[in-house]
Amino acid sequence: MFVGIGYDVHKFTEGRKLILGGVEIPHEKGLEAHSDGDVLLHAVMDALLGACGLGDIGIHFPDTDDRYRGASSMELLKTVREKMEVEGYEPVNVDAVIVAQAPKMAPYSEFMKINIAEALALHPARVNVKATTTEGLGFEGRKEGISVQAVASVEEIGHRPPPAGPKDRT
Ligand code: MG
């Protein structure tokens, strides 16, 4: 079993949708980004890639590449899952904390969790999404942006014991 960490920050800007964990959240501002600005999924992807020793999303999806302009981070997350599998890893669990003064995340966190679980082909119980404010402190507290911290664990697919065959049952 291996673990990885992910951290990302995006700043609020006018005229963009706020998308977190693939969920569009009603809010007067969205997050500035080359992609859809899904800061939660960016941190989760970095945690997964980190656990596999595969660098970070900047390497796999460079923001200088026009293919990723406005990219759906849900699609990128599915691609990360595929890349992991090619390298011989599969996710075990994901935990993330969204740090934001506003909006309230609680009504949406269950949907975010289900989206992440589906993209990773994980049982929803293996994914956890929570949120906190900073009591008004720092850039998150001043509502200038949102940060997310995530951790993920993975296991090597090839290192699992093989399933018991008929001979092993005798
Ligand atoms: Mg990002």
Coordinates of C-alpha atoms and ligand atoms in Angstrom, one line a residue:
M1 CA 0.0 0.0 0.0
F2 CA 1.2 3.5 -0.9
V3 CA -0.1 6.9 0.0
G4 CA 0.1 10.3 -1.7
I5 CA -0.8 13.9 -0.9
G6 CA -2.4 16.5 -3.1
Y7 CA -2.9 20.3 -2.5
D8 CA -4.3 22.9 -4.8
V9 CA -5.6 26.5 -4.7
H10 CA -7.7 28.4 -7.1
K11 CA -8.9 32.0 -6.8
F12 CA -12.5 33.2 -7.2
T13 CA -13.3 35.2 -10.2
E14 CA -16.5 36.7 -11.7
G15 CA -18.3 35.0 -14.6
R16 CA -17.4 31.4 -14.1
K17 CA -19.3 28.4 -12.8
L18 CA -18.2 26.9 -9.4
I19 CA -17.5 23.2 -10.0
L20 CA -16.3 21.0 -7.2
G21 CA -16.1 17.3 -7.4
G22 CA -17.9 17.5 -10.7
V23 CA -20.9 19.2 -9.0
E24 CA -22.0 22.7 -10.2
I25 CA -22.6 24.7 -7.0
P26 CA -24.7 27.8 -7.1
H27 CA -22.4 30.8 -6.2
E28 CA -21.8 34.3 -7.4
K29 CA -18.2 33.4 -8.4
G30 CA -16.4 30.5 -9.9
L31 CA -12.7 29.5 -9.8
E32 CA -10.1 30.9 -12.3
A33 CA -8.3 28.2 -14.2
H34 CA -7.2 26.8 -17.6
S35 CA -9.5 23.8 -17.0
D36 CA -12.9 23.9 -15.4
G37 CA -11.2 24.9 -12.1
D38 CA -12.3 21.9 -10.1
V39 CA -9.8 22.4 -7.3
L40 CA -11.1 19.3 -5.4
L41 CA -10.5 16.9 -8.3
H42 CA -7.1 18.5 -9.0
A43 CA -6.0 17.8 -5.4
V44 CA -7.4 14.3 -5.6
M45 CA -5.6 13.6 -8.9
D46 CA -2.3 14.8 -7.4
A47 CA -2.7 12.6 -4.4
L48 CA -3.4 9.5 -6.6
L49 CA -0.5 10.3 -8.9
G50 CA 1.8 10.9 -5.9
A51 CA 0.9 7.6 -4.4
C52 CA 1.9 5.9 -7.6
G53 CA 5.1 7.9 -8.0
L54 CA 3.7 9.3 -11.3
G55 CA 4.5 13.0 -10.7
D56 CA 1.5 15.4 -10.8
I57 CA -1.3 16.7 -13.0
G58 CA 0.9 19.5 -14.4
I59 CA 3.1 16.8 -16.1
H60 CA 0.2 14.7 -17.4
F61 CA -2.1 17.6 -18.4
P62 CA 0.1 20.7 -19.0
D63 CA -1.8 24.0 -18.9
T64 CA 0.2 25.1 -22.0
D65 CA -1.6 22.4 -24.0
D66 CA -4.8 23.7 -25.6
R67 CA -6.4 20.3 -25.4
Y68 CA -6.9 20.9 -21.7
R69 CA -8.5 24.4 -22.1
G70 CA -11.8 24.2 -20.3
A71 CA -11.2 20.5 -19.8
S72 CA -13.7 18.6 -17.6
S73 CA -11.7 17.5 -14.5
M74 CA -14.0 14.5 -14.2
E75 CA -12.7 13.3 -17.5
L76 CA -9.1 14.0 -16.4
L77 CA -9.8 12.0 -13.2
K78 CA -10.9 9.1 -15.3
T79 CA -7.8 9.4 -17.4
V80 CA -5.7 9.4 -14.2
R81 CA -7.4 6.2 -13.1
E82 CA -6.5 4.6 -16.5
K83 CA -2.9 5.8 -16.3
M84 CA -2.6 4.3 -12.8
E85 CA -3.9 1.0 -14.1
V86 CA -1.4 0.9 -16.9
E87 CA 1.3 1.4 -14.4
G88 CA 0.0 -1.4 -12.2
Y89 CA -1.8 0.5 -9.5
E90 CA -5.4 0.9 -8.3
P91 CA -6.9 3.3 -5.8
V92 CA -7.9 2.0 -2.4
N93 CA -9.3 5.2 -0.7
V94 CA -9.4 8.9 -1.0
D95 CA -10.0 11.6 1.6
A96 CA -10.2 15.3 1.0
V97 CA -10.9 18.5 2.8
I98 CA -12.2 21.6 1.1
V99 CA -11.1 24.8 2.8
A100 CA -13.6 27.5 2.0
Q101 CA -15.4 30.2 3.9
A102 CA -18.3 30.1 1.4
P103 CA -20.4 28.7 -0.1
K104 CA -21.6 25.9 2.3
M105 CA -20.4 22.6 0.9
A106 CA -22.4 20.2 3.1
P107 CA -25.5 19.9 0.7
Y108 CA -23.1 18.9 -2.1
S109 CA -20.4 16.8 -0.5
E110 CA -22.3 13.5 -0.9
F111 CA -22.7 14.1 -4.7
M112 CA -19.0 15.0 -5.0
K113 CA -18.1 11.8 -3.2
I114 CA -20.3 9.7 -5.5
N115 CA -18.8 11.3 -8.6
I116 CA -15.2 10.6 -7.4
A117 CA -16.1 7.0 -6.5
E118 CA -17.7 6.4 -9.9
A119 CA -14.7 7.9 -11.8
L120 CA -12.3 5.8 -9.8
A121 CA -14.5 2.6 -9.9
L122 CA -14.4 2.7 -6.1
H123 CA -17.1 1.9 -3.5
P124 CA -18.5 5.2 -2.2
A125 CA -17.4 4.2 1.3
R126 CA -13.8 4.4 0.1
V127 CA -14.2 8.1 -0.7
N128 CA -14.6 10.9 1.8
V129 CA -15.1 14.6 1.1
K130 CA -15.4 17.1 3.9
A131 CA -15.2 20.8 4.2
T132 CA -14.1 23.4 6.7
T133 CA -13.9 27.2 7.0
T134 CA -10.9 29.0 8.4
E135 CA -13.0 31.1 10.8
G136 CA -12.4 34.0 8.5
L137 CA -8.6 33.7 8.5
G138 CA -6.3 33.7 5.4
F139 CA -7.2 33.9 1.7
E140 CA -9.9 31.2 2.1
G141 CA -11.4 33.2 5.0
R142 CA -11.4 36.4 3.0
K143 CA -13.3 34.5 0.3
E144 CA -10.5 35.1 -2.2
G145 CA -10.3 31.5 -3.2
I146 CA -10.6 27.8 -2.2
S147 CA -7.9 25.4 -1.2
V148 CA -8.1 21.6 -1.0
Q149 CA -6.0 19.0 0.6
A150 CA -6.3 15.4 -0.3
V151 CA -4.7 12.1 0.5
A152 CA -5.1 8.8 -1.4
S153 CA -3.8 5.3 -1.0
V154 CA -3.2 2.8 -3.8
E155 CA -2.2 -0.8 -4.1
E156 CA -0.1 -2.6 -6.7
I157 CA -2.4 -4.7 -8.8
G158 CA 0.4 -7.3 -9.5
H159 CA 1.1 -7.8 -5.8
R160 CA -2.2 -9.2 -4.9
P161 CA -2.4 -12.9 -4.0
P162 CA -3.9 -14.8 -7.0
P163 CA -7.5 -16.0 -6.5
A164 CA -7.7 -19.6 -5.2
G165 CA -8.1 -22.1 -8.1
P166 CA -9.8 -25.5 -8.0
K167 CA -6.5 -27.2 -7.1
D168 CA -6.0 -25.0 -4.0
R169 CA -9.3 -26.0 -2.6
T170 CA -8.5 -29.7 -2.3
Ligands
MG1 MG -5.6 23.3 -10.1

